[in-house]
Amino acid sequence: MDELYSEILQRAFNQAKKNPRIGALFLRVIGMLVVAPYPTSLETIAFFCVEQDVFKDQTLDGVVRRLRLEVLVGLGSLIHIPPTSTDPLHLMHSSIRDLLVDKERVGPTGEAYWVNVISHHGRLATDSLRFMIRDLQVNICNLSDLSKGNSETEYCCRAWSVHLTESIATAEPGKEVIWNIFGVLSKTKLLGWLEVMSLLGEARGALEMAKTFIDIDVYSDKSNSMSEPLLFSLWDDMRRFIKAYYEPLAFGALHIYASALPFCPTETELWTRYRNLATVHVLNGFQSRTWPPNVWRTQVDTEIVAISFSPDGDLLVYGARNGSIGLLDAETGAPIGEPLTGHDKGIESICFSPSGRVLASASVDRTIRLWDIETLTQVMTPRGEPLRGHNSPVLCITYSPNGTHLASGSEDHTIRLWDAETGALVQEPLQGHEGVVWKVAFAPSGNLLASASGDSTIRLWDVQTRALFGEPLRDHEGAVWSVSFSQNGKLLASSSADCSVRLWDPATGAAIGVLYRGRDYGIWSVSISPDSKLIAFGSGDSTVQLWSAESKVPIGERFAGHDGVIWGVAFSPKGRLLASGSVDRTVRLWNAESAAPPGEPLMPHEGVVESVRFSPDKKLVASGSRDCTIQLWNTETGKPTGEPLRGHKAAVRTVVFCPDAGGKLLASGSADRTIRVWDVETGRLIREPLVGHDGAICSVRFSGSKLLASASDDRTIRLWNIETMAPIGEPLVGHDGIVWRLRFSPDGKLLASGSSDRTIRLWDVETRKLIGNPIKGYRYELATLLFSKDSRHLVAKSTHETLRWDVQTVMPISDPVDSIDDSTINEALVLSNEGQWVTCNSKRLLWLPAQYWAHASGRKIMISHRKLVFSFRKLVLISNLSSDLKL
């Protein structure tokens, strides 16, 4: 075949070299087809050739035509050349490539088409880096909508890393030049490259490329002229950046600048060089100085009970309370396929076989099921069913180190051994425990099995003889929930309902001592790292702790972030990462080598924030809290303007600025049943509190600077004269539930009220009488009421629907209301959340890190005049939104 290939190649080359400059391109085109890591189109090849002198002043289409007619002519039997320029070319057979890269096989006569692989990688690396430095820019595709996903392609951004690493791996001349160009790209266009990778749907590929550059040997060789620690730091930051913010940057390229970069740690090289590209600027939020230990967080729709890494560390699998099993990409936390289903009740334990090909799951439904990881299908026993034998829920399962056996523990107080190949029971159950068996674990040798039980003991079993090895270990004072062997076989750790972690010598059964003793929370899971140096455990206080197995002291800060009991912890096979699963429905991955706590925002409130509101000029935000205070914030600096406003005797439920007083008046309503009006400049009360309601105040609204309306959970609405601080007439009565929402019409003649009785009522302000019948028809919790500018239309918004009525007829209308009252236009954005996303009408606007979603209650989000205010629990966090950010 070599002779036939050579004859075709030589004939084609002879044809091409009739024009010497075209002949020089022959090898360039052939070489690119040979070394390109991805299928390459004729259009892409033309892009790399368009700067050649022979194509001067020609369009890309013109270059494509000439390559097809003058270079590739005669090669149709060796190269598949599609009719369209955007479809990939490829060699007809791998043997053609084998010939082209072998100098001896092509011989002296074939030097014109011999492909020097290293040389071609170097040229393509240089060209790719140069083109990216020239062309990459922020928002390269002029996208304008943050809620839209990605599409588009670009060879340079996908292939340059392969060409670079191949070209600098040898002593070929010129690699220093290539490395210098790589340095320029890294320091100036790194996020532009990541943007294109996001557009390509290649966020995972970008992560792999970042990891490749971190592993390049030149960083560690200080004598190498190419050694540059700054580049190592920059690419290490990039690796961590992609992992930490994988979800938003995989969703949409613009979220690199809106949802990822704003939260990048402030002492990193990446932040130092690229912070000016952020389109959101955090004024008083969470922003660490260095990379925090939490690598990623994934939320699911059910409680996480068990977690396990695959032996190669690529997968992290969780078992859930609803009976499903989920597979996650361990690098990014992204789900892989749909959850596995088959169990009738909740999962209690999961584990991989040592080969990683099979996953075993144990369930409350009393069965053990085996799953083929490649096909994601259930593996049945020869009898065509799951493993059955326990008489009660199966609580734990583990493979023997050699993969031949499975051990399981149950609420029936027994331990059973199974043949992993056939699913058959191996002899009789191991009996002796007087309580449920919570955990089983094999020693690394496979000769010893440990079991932890609700009878407060740990038992060691000789696997060969199936006899108890020594006496039960009895020092715990409560149920023993978890046990873990060290890989060197010298240590056994146990955790218990007695809030302690204890260490044992498995060879003798002797107690080494108490590693940790808490006070209020039992410890559900304990794990020893593969190198036997670290012990991790998770407890009911929602934290994960790391301790030194040798010195018996804690390492760094506790890993905080979960919002519930931690059921499981597991080290990755290399021990660098630690996973945890919790009742809060999240799986978190932690860097076991890092313990940097996240930056803490300013927290002047001591209670949950109930209400936040912008001033008319958007320069201030007022927040009302359960600590009975009101805090004013400067939206430019994100800092409090002074001391909190004090006076209320109970939680401040609602706050509002007076629009017609230039924002100088602020009203607050409280669970103490009073309304207070404040001078914003002095922070003092204007006269005495307004008293009259028989329940907590839920809403207050100004009409001009002389009238105030208040709504209460006493189901009434009251009108007040601001000048005299006196009530106007009798309360407005009619609602059958708590009145949550109020809104005056722009002309001040109407007042709309929304209630938990699922009705909206319109009131004549002058006569204080109901206009027409109550408005019914909205199905979801009412978020806001709005009037049109001309006061003729009323709009009611919730997170799921928008309804409209004609005010004169009090009849629903279907046409949109375009002219919303300017003073309320920003409240027309009904914001909510979906996972870690801030959403508006189900569209994703911004993604916020896990710290912002740490608590499910007390959360409020507002956007106004390019300011984002996010409050939860005791925090009020303010961010500036760049004018480049399209919402």
CSV table of N, CA, C and O in Angstrom, one decimal, residues 3 709 747:
chain,number,residue,atom,x,y,z
A,3,GLU,N,3.5,1.9,-1.7
A,3,GLU,CA,3.8,2.3,-3.1
A,3,GLU,C,2.6,3.0,-3.7
A,3,GLU,O,2.8,4.0,-4.4
A,709,ALA,N,-51.1,54.5,53.7
A,709,ALA,CA,-52.0,53.4,53.9
A,709,ALA,C,-51.3,52.3,54.6
A,709,ALA,O,-50.1,52.1,54.3
A,747,ASP,N,-52.6,58.6,40.2
A,747,ASP,CA,-53.4,59.9,40.5
A,747,ASP,C,-53.9,60.0,41.9
A,747,ASP,O,-54.5,60.9,42.3
